[in-house]
XYZ file of C-alpha atoms in Angstrom:
696
model
C -1.684 24.370 34.154
C 1.754 26.389 33.450
C 2.523 30.163 32.399
C 5.407 30.477 30.010
C 8.285 32.764 31.233
C 9.122 33.497 27.811
C 5.728 35.100 26.598
C 3.109 34.460 29.597
C 1.119 31.956 27.468
C -0.677 29.366 29.254
C -0.098 25.579 28.551
C -0.623 22.198 30.074
C 1.757 21.086 32.453
C 1.814 17.681 31.050
C 3.142 19.006 27.619
C 6.856 19.167 29.345
C 6.555 17.134 32.454
C 5.636 13.072 32.427
C 4.985 10.650 35.198
C 4.068 12.708 37.906
C 3.949 11.939 41.328
C 1.426 13.588 43.612
C 0.394 13.527 47.212
C -3.306 13.001 48.311
C -4.409 16.723 48.184
C -2.813 16.686 44.523
C 0.687 18.607 45.323
C 3.320 17.531 43.188
C 6.343 15.607 44.723
C 8.330 14.193 41.704
C 8.444 13.448 38.235
C 9.850 10.452 35.871
C 10.450 12.430 32.434
C 10.975 15.715 31.079
C 10.744 17.139 27.347
C 12.131 20.228 25.959
C 11.155 21.755 22.604
C 13.361 23.878 20.764
C 11.642 26.490 18.006
C 14.036 26.859 14.882
C 13.435 29.055 12.148
C 13.378 27.477 8.782
C 14.254 29.004 5.263
C 13.297 26.725 2.441
C 15.388 27.109 -0.795
C 15.131 25.164 -4.118
C 17.251 22.591 -4.401
C 18.441 21.934 -8.036
C 20.107 18.600 -7.081
C 16.653 17.219 -5.695
C 14.032 19.407 -7.284
C 12.406 19.996 -3.847
C 12.502 22.889 -1.532
C 14.972 22.343 1.162
C 16.487 24.370 4.345
C 20.010 22.240 4.168
C 21.213 24.540 6.905
C 18.569 23.294 9.278
C 19.065 19.768 8.328
C 22.774 20.142 9.179
C 21.821 21.918 12.430
C 19.556 19.047 13.157
C 21.815 16.296 12.524
C 24.665 18.065 14.687
C 21.937 18.592 17.397
C 21.058 14.842 17.505
C 24.890 14.065 17.512
C 25.634 16.178 20.670
C 22.482 14.959 22.457
C 23.383 11.308 21.845
C 27.167 11.737 22.482
C 26.745 13.632 25.710
C 26.987 11.570 28.926
C 24.003 12.472 30.875
C 24.370 11.318 34.557
C 21.252 13.194 35.404
C 18.914 10.714 33.340
C 18.962 7.086 32.814
C 17.495 7.369 29.391
C 17.511 10.452 26.586
C 16.514 10.541 23.119
C 15.812 13.138 20.550
C 13.219 13.823 17.774
C 13.811 15.994 14.613
C 12.398 16.142 11.556
C 15.401 15.526 9.724
C 15.853 12.326 11.949
C 12.694 11.177 11.168
C 12.875 11.185 7.467
C 16.368 10.109 7.726
C 15.288 6.989 9.692
C 12.502 6.342 7.525
C 14.618 6.224 4.238
C 17.566 4.453 6.149
C 15.038 1.392 7.007
C 14.100 1.336 3.150
C 17.653 1.506 2.021
C 18.849 -1.034 4.519
C 16.363 -3.617 2.941
C 18.139 -3.505 -0.306
C 19.494 -6.846 0.472
C 16.145 -8.258 0.516
C 15.391 -7.096 -2.955
C 18.433 -8.916 -4.115
C 17.519 -11.972 -2.292
C 14.071 -11.980 -3.737
C 15.494 -11.815 -7.231
C 17.524 -14.662 -6.407
C 14.821 -16.809 -4.975
C 12.772 -16.024 -8.386
C 15.834 -16.790 -10.545
C 16.396 -20.272 -8.783
C 12.669 -21.065 -9.197
C 12.489 -20.069 -12.727
C 15.681 -21.820 -13.598
C 14.191 -25.191 -11.850
C 10.544 -24.962 -13.790
C 11.265 -23.425 -17.117
C 12.763 -26.369 -18.702
C 13.935 -29.730 -18.494
C 17.186 -30.369 -16.772
C 19.721 -31.439 -19.537
C 22.323 -29.519 -21.528
C 20.064 -28.483 -24.575
C 16.611 -28.139 -23.378
C 17.566 -25.871 -20.022
C 16.954 -22.235 -20.171
C 19.550 -20.561 -17.939
C 19.886 -17.508 -20.367
C 16.199 -17.300 -21.176
C 15.591 -17.277 -17.356
C 17.977 -14.039 -17.031
C 16.677 -12.354 -19.937
C 13.286 -12.994 -18.548
C 14.053 -11.196 -15.061
C 16.110 -8.615 -17.206
C 12.459 -7.616 -19.050
C 11.081 -6.987 -16.030
C 13.937 -4.784 -14.830
C 13.313 -2.819 -17.858
C 9.608 -2.533 -17.138
C 10.572 -0.854 -13.649
C 13.097 1.528 -15.446
C 10.918 2.898 -17.604
C 7.813 3.134 -15.020
C 10.317 4.919 -12.824
C 11.700 7.196 -15.216
C 8.334 8.133 -16.787
C 6.858 8.954 -13.262
C 10.046 10.858 -12.395
C 9.912 12.855 -15.370
C 6.536 13.876 -14.659
C 7.107 15.042 -11.046
C 5.225 12.333 -9.340
C 6.207 11.836 -5.854
C 8.126 8.525 -4.674
C 7.407 7.585 -1.147
C 8.031 4.547 1.067
C 5.077 2.777 -0.526
C 7.205 2.789 -4.065
C 9.952 0.713 -2.575
C 7.874 -2.542 -2.928
C 7.249 -1.821 -6.444
C 9.997 -4.096 -7.541
C 8.698 -7.029 -6.000
C 5.223 -6.814 -7.165
C 6.499 -6.428 -10.829
C 8.985 -9.401 -10.486
C 6.030 -11.440 -9.550
C 4.148 -10.255 -12.527
C 6.747 -10.385 -14.993
C 8.081 -13.850 -14.193
C 4.319 -15.034 -14.412
C 4.249 -13.984 -17.873
C 7.433 -15.442 -18.808
C 6.076 -18.664 -17.533
C 3.388 -18.328 -19.786
C 5.171 -17.646 -22.885
C 7.524 -20.474 -22.474
C 4.983 -23.170 -21.644
C 2.937 -22.195 -24.409
C 6.014 -22.396 -26.875
C 6.899 -25.961 -25.173
C 3.266 -27.158 -25.634
C 2.307 -26.426 -29.109
C 1.804 -29.113 -31.569
C 4.683 -27.829 -33.952
C 7.142 -27.253 -30.714
C 9.179 -30.483 -32.207
C 10.532 -27.834 -34.796
C 8.646 -29.099 -37.986
C 7.699 -25.225 -38.733
C 10.503 -22.449 -38.781
C 10.846 -20.324 -35.983
C 9.073 -17.240 -37.023
C 6.083 -19.397 -37.865
C 6.412 -20.955 -34.139
C 6.665 -17.816 -32.724
C 3.683 -16.488 -33.904
C 1.578 -19.400 -33.075
C 2.890 -19.022 -29.518
C 2.000 -15.504 -29.247
C -1.440 -15.970 -30.991
C -1.926 -18.183 -27.844
C -0.087 -16.953 -24.883
C 0.071 -13.145 -26.142
C -3.700 -12.748 -25.700
C -3.478 -14.538 -22.348
C -0.722 -12.679 -21.195
C -2.827 -9.255 -22.667
C -5.866 -10.363 -20.740
C -4.336 -10.568 -17.222
C -2.075 -7.536 -17.705
C -5.131 -5.578 -18.675
C -6.874 -6.879 -15.345
C -4.162 -5.652 -13.229
C -3.730 -2.761 -15.224
C -7.688 -1.677 -14.611
C -7.370 -2.390 -10.915
C -4.462 -0.106 -10.696
C -5.886 2.476 -12.793
C -9.071 2.535 -10.666
C -6.682 3.534 -7.669
C -5.347 6.643 -9.713
C -8.770 8.362 -8.888
C -8.411 8.424 -5.394
C -7.898 11.887 -3.638
C -5.051 10.390 -1.424
C -2.063 11.661 -3.182
C 0.601 8.448 -1.786
C -2.110 5.824 -3.288
C -2.690 7.597 -6.530
C 1.290 8.004 -7.074
C 1.757 4.233 -6.370
C -0.780 3.158 -8.706
C 0.203 5.387 -11.380
C 3.788 4.172 -10.998
C 2.482 0.504 -10.840
C 0.052 0.622 -13.862
C 2.852 1.996 -16.124
C 4.882 -0.798 -15.154
C 2.526 -3.555 -15.669
C 1.782 -1.896 -19.248
C 5.774 -1.732 -20.282
C 6.334 -5.286 -18.626
C 3.453 -6.521 -21.045
C 5.238 -4.999 -23.748
C 8.678 -6.067 -22.942
C 7.416 -9.686 -22.637
C 5.660 -10.010 -25.858
C 8.954 -8.210 -27.565
C 12.115 -8.359 -26.146
C 11.244 -11.864 -24.467
C 9.783 -13.438 -27.194
C 12.677 -12.569 -29.434
C 15.069 -13.932 -26.577
C 12.844 -17.103 -26.938
C 13.414 -16.963 -30.782
C 16.986 -16.917 -30.209
C 16.766 -19.660 -27.675
C 15.006 -21.821 -30.252
C 17.699 -21.078 -32.873
C 20.450 -22.318 -30.331
C 18.470 -25.684 -29.659
C 18.391 -26.282 -33.274
C 22.225 -25.954 -33.772
C 22.273 -28.463 -30.591
C 24.613 -25.534 -28.571
C 25.045 -25.907 -25.280
C 22.340 -24.404 -22.539
C 25.013 -22.731 -20.227
C 27.896 -22.443 -22.715
C 25.639 -21.569 -25.910
C 29.097 -21.439 -27.951
C 29.861 -25.074 -27.403
C 28.185 -27.303 -29.779
C 27.020 -30.734 -28.681
C 28.025 -34.026 -30.484
C 25.469 -35.708 -32.741
C 25.274 -38.692 -30.572
C 24.012 -36.874 -27.399
C 20.185 -37.043 -26.978
C 18.306 -35.490 -23.970
C 16.858 -38.152 -21.657
C 13.305 -38.775 -21.710
C 11.486 -37.464 -18.150
C 8.098 -38.650 -16.679
C 5.576 -35.889 -15.936
C 6.247 -33.599 -13.072
C 5.140 -34.427 -10.009
C 2.714 -31.775 -9.337
C 0.551 -32.381 -12.360
C 0.707 -36.342 -11.061
C -0.695 -34.768 -7.653
C -3.498 -32.566 -9.130
C -4.838 -35.263 -11.751
C -4.524 -38.306 -9.169
C -4.719 -36.926 -5.761
C -6.527 -33.698 -5.850
C -9.215 -33.876 -8.193
C -10.117 -37.745 -6.890
C -10.447 -36.172 -3.371
C -12.759 -33.500 -4.498
C -14.968 -36.036 -6.075
C -16.323 -37.335 -2.963
C -19.546 -35.938 -1.486
C -17.958 -35.760 2.082
C -15.220 -33.578 0.794
C -17.323 -31.167 -0.755
C -19.510 -30.757 1.972
C -16.538 -30.050 4.131
C -15.215 -27.521 1.656
C -18.234 -25.634 1.485
C -18.836 -25.644 5.298
C -15.243 -24.533 5.935
C -15.319 -21.651 3.259
C -18.713 -20.415 4.739
C -17.131 -20.399 8.195
C -13.931 -18.325 7.364
C -16.085 -16.046 5.058
C -18.378 -15.258 8.000
C -15.564 -15.084 10.474
C -13.646 -12.539 8.072
C -16.743 -10.588 7.396
C -17.079 -10.240 11.143
C -13.664 -9.101 11.458
C -14.077 -6.584 8.553
C -16.715 -5.022 10.574
C -14.454 -4.340 13.597
C -11.081 -3.547 11.908
C -9.560 -0.343 12.885
C -8.881 2.678 10.771
C -5.540 4.529 11.948
C -2.350 5.102 10.745
C 0.632 6.541 12.375
C 3.812 7.673 10.432
C 6.129 6.153 13.452
C 5.135 2.633 11.922
C 7.513 3.561 9.440
C 10.481 3.662 11.698
C 12.439 0.383 12.067
C 12.838 -1.287 15.340
C 15.978 -0.229 17.253
C 15.864 3.411 15.763
C 16.773 6.179 18.086
C 13.697 7.886 16.758
C 11.123 5.012 17.607
C 12.736 5.152 21.248
C 11.612 8.770 21.468
C 8.114 7.896 20.455
C 8.007 5.008 22.977
C 9.086 7.096 25.596
C 6.861 9.959 24.466
C 3.594 7.372 24.306
C 4.616 5.970 27.932
C 5.017 9.493 29.816
C 3.158 12.081 27.479
C 0.370 10.014 25.867
C -2.341 11.831 27.978
C -1.321 15.385 27.191
C -3.811 17.343 25.250
C -3.171 17.923 21.357
C -3.108 21.522 20.595
C -5.020 23.550 17.590
C -4.615 26.507 16.297
C -7.649 28.823 14.773
C -6.587 31.092 12.287
C -8.405 34.000 10.533
C -7.195 35.945 7.489
C -7.470 39.737 6.439
C -10.807 41.181 7.706
C -11.415 44.542 9.185
C -10.489 43.909 12.799
C -11.314 47.441 13.745
C -14.813 46.981 12.844
C -17.120 46.235 16.044
C -19.062 43.415 14.233
C -15.911 41.555 13.163
C -14.873 41.577 16.688
C -18.098 40.466 18.092
C -18.024 37.543 15.440
C -14.781 36.710 16.593
C -15.479 36.575 19.906
C -18.764 34.463 19.364
C -16.286 32.132 17.442
C -14.196 31.774 20.349
C -17.215 30.825 22.480
C -18.295 28.149 20.105
C -15.134 26.538 20.119
C -14.965 26.917 23.868
C -18.514 25.002 24.203
C -17.232 22.526 22.061
C -17.397 18.885 23.646
C -14.205 18.328 22.625
C -12.106 21.008 23.464
C -10.485 20.452 27.017
C -11.886 22.627 29.675
C -8.863 21.819 31.814
C -6.715 23.992 29.786
C -8.107 27.806 29.577
C -8.193 29.511 26.082
C -6.294 32.457 26.142
C -7.204 34.837 23.120
C -5.825 38.326 22.025
C -9.397 39.596 21.367
C -10.691 38.645 24.732
C -7.563 39.782 26.475
C -7.728 43.173 24.701
C -11.440 43.842 25.546
C -10.564 42.952 29.228
C -7.492 44.871 29.409
C -9.446 48.151 28.293
C -11.714 47.098 31.107
C -14.548 48.991 28.963
C -12.882 52.488 29.457
C -12.084 52.597 25.725
C -13.591 51.410 22.707
C -11.658 48.689 21.118
C -13.190 49.260 17.591
C -13.238 52.303 15.614
C -10.016 54.799 14.707
C -8.480 53.919 17.926
C -8.283 50.387 17.898
C -4.372 50.191 16.197
C -3.532 52.818 18.733
C -4.872 50.413 21.889
C -3.859 47.069 20.113
C -0.108 48.457 20.045
C -0.211 49.534 23.530
C -1.465 46.303 24.840
C 0.914 44.034 22.874
C 3.856 46.140 24.399
C 2.572 45.454 27.782
C 0.332 42.462 29.250
C -0.484 41.589 25.698
C 3.028 40.666 24.661
C 2.350 37.040 24.632
C 0.011 37.268 21.659
C 3.015 38.677 19.650
C 3.201 35.356 17.759
C -0.496 35.241 17.251
C -0.875 38.314 15.161
C 0.622 39.109 11.827
C 1.056 42.502 10.778
C 1.621 44.433 7.254
C 4.959 45.923 6.672
C 3.641 49.005 5.731
C 4.286 52.572 7.838
C 0.595 52.350 9.365
C 0.861 48.447 9.833
C -2.638 46.876 9.748
C -3.545 43.440 11.164
C -3.528 40.933 7.990
C -4.121 37.637 10.178
C -5.006 36.863 13.796
C -5.049 33.179 15.700
C -5.351 31.259 18.747
C -4.872 27.996 20.213
C -7.059 25.470 22.260
C -6.842 22.005 23.246
C -8.622 18.619 22.473
C -9.610 16.532 25.172
C -7.803 13.011 25.627
C -8.817 11.276 22.246
C -8.321 7.393 22.830
C -9.354 6.331 18.955
C -9.082 7.206 15.694
C -12.587 7.533 15.271
C -13.244 9.819 18.290
C -9.950 11.863 16.563
C -11.965 12.274 13.167
C -15.350 13.490 15.244
C -13.276 15.628 17.181
C -11.894 17.597 14.089
C -14.952 17.636 12.321
C -16.886 19.051 15.286
C -14.093 21.607 16.238
C -14.105 22.554 12.357
C -17.846 22.892 12.278
C -17.494 25.273 15.499
C -14.907 27.360 13.666
C -16.907 27.975 10.563
C -19.996 28.600 11.990
C -19.256 32.178 11.832
C -18.900 33.851 8.292
C -16.946 37.167 8.262
C -17.374 40.132 5.667
C -16.449 39.142 2.096
C -17.488 35.510 2.819
C -14.312 34.812 5.002
C -14.344 31.895 7.494
C -11.974 30.938 9.613
C -9.726 27.633 9.613
C -8.301 24.966 12.166
C -5.219 23.415 11.638
C -3.072 20.989 13.953
C -0.139 18.707 12.441
C -2.210 15.438 13.556
C -4.961 16.424 11.302
C -2.836 15.179 8.445
C -3.268 11.472 9.841
C -6.997 12.310 10.870
C -8.022 13.620 7.853
C -6.342 10.095 5.847
C -8.429 7.948 8.585
C -11.438 10.001 8.015
C -11.810 9.688 4.160
C -9.722 6.014 3.706
C -12.830 4.071 4.401
C -14.929 5.460 1.896
C -12.043 5.786 -0.706
C -11.410 2.244 -0.242
C -14.833 0.935 -0.550
C -15.165 2.944 -3.448
C -12.037 1.658 -5.255
C -13.172 -1.875 -4.247
C -16.483 -1.627 -5.920
C -14.863 0.133 -9.251
C -11.971 -2.591 -9.106
C -14.621 -5.454 -8.796
C -16.658 -3.995 -11.432
C -13.692 -3.860 -13.823
C -12.489 -7.222 -12.955
C -16.000 -8.879 -13.630
C -16.045 -7.080 -16.964
C -12.734 -8.800 -17.988
C -13.831 -12.047 -16.084
C -16.784 -12.040 -18.309
C -14.671 -11.648 -21.452
C -12.306 -14.203 -20.710
C -14.830 -16.689 -19.649
C -17.345 -15.673 -21.817
C -20.264 -16.761 -19.665
C -21.975 -14.569 -16.961
C -23.049 -17.572 -14.587
C -18.924 -18.711 -14.138
C -17.813 -15.180 -14.361
C -20.236 -14.709 -11.310
C -18.761 -17.449 -9.368
C -15.249 -16.210 -10.116
C -16.464 -12.808 -8.651
C -17.732 -14.757 -5.693
C -14.447 -16.200 -5.132
C -12.826 -12.643 -5.556
C -14.827 -11.120 -2.922
C -14.488 -13.891 -0.540
C -10.675 -13.546 -1.037
C -10.774 -9.882 -0.095
C -12.873 -10.200 2.409
C -10.862 -12.941 4.019
C -7.649 -10.760 3.565
C -9.568 -7.915 5.307
C -10.210 -10.368 8.265
C -6.681 -11.832 8.538
C -5.643 -8.479 8.715
C -7.522 -7.722 11.978
C -6.226 -10.962 13.453
C -2.618 -9.824 12.592
C -3.339 -6.169 14.541
C -3.338 -4.574 11.211
C -5.656 -1.582 10.303
C -6.867 0.164 7.058
C -4.630 3.020 6.055
C -2.813 4.190 2.868
C -0.140 1.124 3.075
C -3.097 -1.493 3.503
C -5.545 -0.028 1.007
C -2.808 -0.091 -1.598
C -2.397 -3.876 -1.445
C -6.311 -4.511 -1.015
C -6.824 -2.873 -4.141
C -3.965 -4.830 -5.893
C -5.406 -8.108 -4.272
C -8.731 -7.425 -6.685
C -6.279 -7.611 -9.674
C -4.388 -10.762 -8.783
C -6.948 -12.609 -6.899
C -9.016 -13.148 -10.185
C -6.421 -15.249 -11.921
C -6.769 -17.865 -9.280
C -10.214 -18.883 -10.208
C -10.794 -17.095 -13.705
C -8.241 -19.632 -15.366
C -10.270 -22.763 -13.571
C -13.667 -21.617 -14.630
C -12.369 -20.887 -18.069
C -10.800 -24.222 -18.536
C -14.101 -25.660 -17.235
C -15.948 -23.760 -19.964
C -13.726 -24.908 -22.926
C -13.547 -28.726 -21.559
C -15.501 -31.031 -24.054
C -16.005 -33.745 -21.377
C -19.584 -34.717 -20.993
C -20.663 -34.204 -17.114
C -19.736 -31.485 -14.875
C -17.543 -33.609 -12.517
C -15.570 -34.681 -15.650
C -14.833 -31.156 -16.704
C -13.982 -29.775 -13.249
C -11.371 -32.816 -13.416
C -10.212 -32.170 -16.517
C -9.715 -28.275 -15.580
C -7.633 -29.336 -12.021
C -5.332 -31.370 -13.942
C -4.576 -29.068 -16.634
C -4.818 -25.516 -15.056
C -4.305 -26.457 -11.719
C -0.184 -26.645 -11.596
C -0.182 -23.411 -13.563
C -2.486 -21.805 -10.831
C -0.262 -23.297 -7.812
C 2.950 -22.008 -9.748
C 1.534 -18.452 -10.188
C 0.639 -18.295 -6.491
C 3.852 -19.789 -5.258
C 5.954 -17.544 -7.443
C 4.152 -14.656 -5.851
C 4.961 -16.081 -2.307
C 8.722 -16.345 -3.328
C 8.744 -12.919 -4.423
C 7.491 -11.515 -1.274
C 9.015 -14.303 0.929
C 12.278 -11.979 1.869
C 9.857 -8.960 2.950
C 9.076 -11.345 6.056
C 12.324 -10.551 7.541
C 12.304 -6.742 6.947
C 12.274 -4.037 9.534
C 10.141 -1.744 7.311
C 6.494 -1.117 7.873
C 5.775 -1.286 4.731
C 7.595 -4.538 3.819
C 6.101 -6.366 6.611
C 2.556 -5.267 5.634
C 2.873 -6.097 2.016
C 4.013 -9.718 3.001
C 1.489 -10.409 5.362
C -1.199 -9.233 3.086
C -0.043 -11.013 0.065
C 0.290 -14.048 1.729
C -3.259 -13.823 2.720
C -4.207 -13.171 -0.752
C -2.111 -16.008 -1.983
C -3.237 -18.536 0.515
C -7.114 -17.613 0.195
C -6.746 -17.084 -3.652
C -5.596 -20.551 -4.002
C -8.215 -21.859 -1.647
C -10.819 -20.355 -3.429
C -9.384 -21.157 -6.746
C -8.412 -24.642 -6.865
C -10.546 -26.135 -3.848
C -13.957 -24.053 -3.461
C -14.636 -23.129 -7.106
C -14.252 -26.849 -8.344
C -16.537 -27.895 -5.656
C -19.133 -25.340 -6.812
C -18.856 -25.979 -10.548
C -19.041 -29.873 -9.958
C -22.518 -29.136 -8.126
C -24.107 -26.004 -10.128
C -21.745 -25.282 -13.139
C -22.981 -24.022 -16.392
C -22.846 -26.167 -19.753
C -19.666 -25.945 -21.399
C -18.953 -23.717 -24.782
C -19.885 -26.025 -27.812
C -20.238 -29.156 -25.489
C -19.751 -32.358 -27.333
C -22.165 -35.409 -26.656
C -21.279 -38.846 -27.017
C -23.457 -39.387 -30.256
C -22.050 -36.126 -31.602
C -20.389 -36.561 -34.979
C -16.619 -36.038 -35.550
C -13.600 -37.795 -34.379
C -12.978 -37.589 -30.705
C -9.179 -37.763 -31.393
C -9.480 -34.054 -32.774
C -11.850 -33.002 -30.024
C -9.162 -34.268 -27.270
C -6.457 -32.672 -29.356
C -8.084 -29.225 -29.492
C -9.054 -29.175 -25.553
C -5.316 -30.128 -24.926
C -3.929 -27.197 -27.360
C -6.327 -24.642 -25.292
C -4.624 -25.442 -22.267
C -1.820 -22.963 -23.424
C -4.433 -20.267 -23.399
C -4.382 -20.277 -19.613
C -2.332 -17.400 -18.172
C -1.803 -17.385 -14.350
C -0.890 -13.774 -12.869
C 0.640 -14.413 -9.176
């Protein structure tokens, strides 16, 4: 233990000296690291530019202090690093701003993907400008979301930087649904006027896009009821973004589709729309795309085999079992330093601090507000509160708890009563002498006869190696402090800055579980509405649960933890995972073929490419995040890669096998002896393909 030469207080030597070398009998012979702390006064003022309370002078001082420390040549030390609150926030923002190029790359990849898949590659039917306008509609949705939320004063944090990638993937999928539906309508050859064709398209695709948008909107709205401010703010931003993405897709982008159809009727060039094509030029006729041929001729045929079905079920059960085990042991932890990019000087400071000062005890302070401190009963209660804290098993016995009330009683040595009318005279005399070290522990009124308004004392936790131990220690010390009720019902409170993370670790599991249950309930209801069959909806729910469980399991193997960032993505996964399986089950239910296997093959051939494209577009949207130095971006990439991979497996492989074995009867199933034209039945099934919407 050390005694401060400044105020005479007691503090652990490990707080300022690290890597201590000792002799066999415990004497200190040297040390490897030294930590110095500067206390500065902060006076925050309202900043009209940012709308926040800031201390600009402190920020300037911190910036100059960091510059001095980093530019100085320290011959006495091999390495010197610095940490300030200003530098910490600046480095986080710098990491996010530095990844702006990844946003541009993501938009570029999606743009290329859209151009390659939105229409045939010829001068008339290609849709270059329609692709650009479709991406513009997602940008408009982002602008409205950010504008509305900012107008209402919602916080914008590091999590929100991933919203452009999320809304991009969602918007592009809606765009594919609308265009593919337009191209697949029976009257797409232009026999009907464009307004009527557009109405027919929106009658089919508009409903499908609305269903998937409502699914995602519901999943996000569930997150807005959380008590975690960061998660709540993100979900509000995302909910508004999803809603307006739907609005712009069925209005702005639909109008652009009509204009593109007019261009094609007038036979104008796809790129240079002011250039008419000659009457003799005709677009080439192409065979079906390779992806459609694969799902119809390879994928569906492979899943017909009994050996393959057994293998699929076995692998799925094994993966789910391992994932459930990993879900039980995954850690709950969050540290703000994770937001710092690699190579940051603030991250270097934290690394050295972990290396040399990780065993240093965490201090906490107990505060008591305005009571009659001169009252003997109040003093006795305060002494009992100190004793209760001292006896707590999570409070370090190596660092003595030094309190002003015990010091005052000991100083008076029983010669004078510390209560009654002489209390303040005795207290002032004590603070002017031996008790000067407690000057910062007491707060007096500014009146002539100053009275004690608040008091505090500091203690230290034992070494806590795990987040669960931190939560237990926090709750235990709080219970000890709150065991005494002072006059007026007042209770003492305890606080230390690490509590900000510990409280999050305490509530995040319950919050995540509650939000998952609510989100799964919401998407199940929507699945019942979409598929119109409870049994099929239960199969879809099973796929969603396995996808979420598998994602949590992969998080464990990726050394990720349950925290605010991952909770956002897991909640989002519920909304996204439903689409990979719901549309497969939906097409199975509307297929008019006779046997389960035939209906499964029909669904795979018609829906499989769309489901795969939806997942692949999500992968492309988040692919640039794999190269980010930001913790938020890398977490989103890993988790979304898991959601897409597992969602496609369960939707395109596992669910077809289950439906082929124990699938329900189709809606209005037509038997071989049923009356009516078989060609008419087949045409209605092909037309219903356009109802399918796949959300990445």
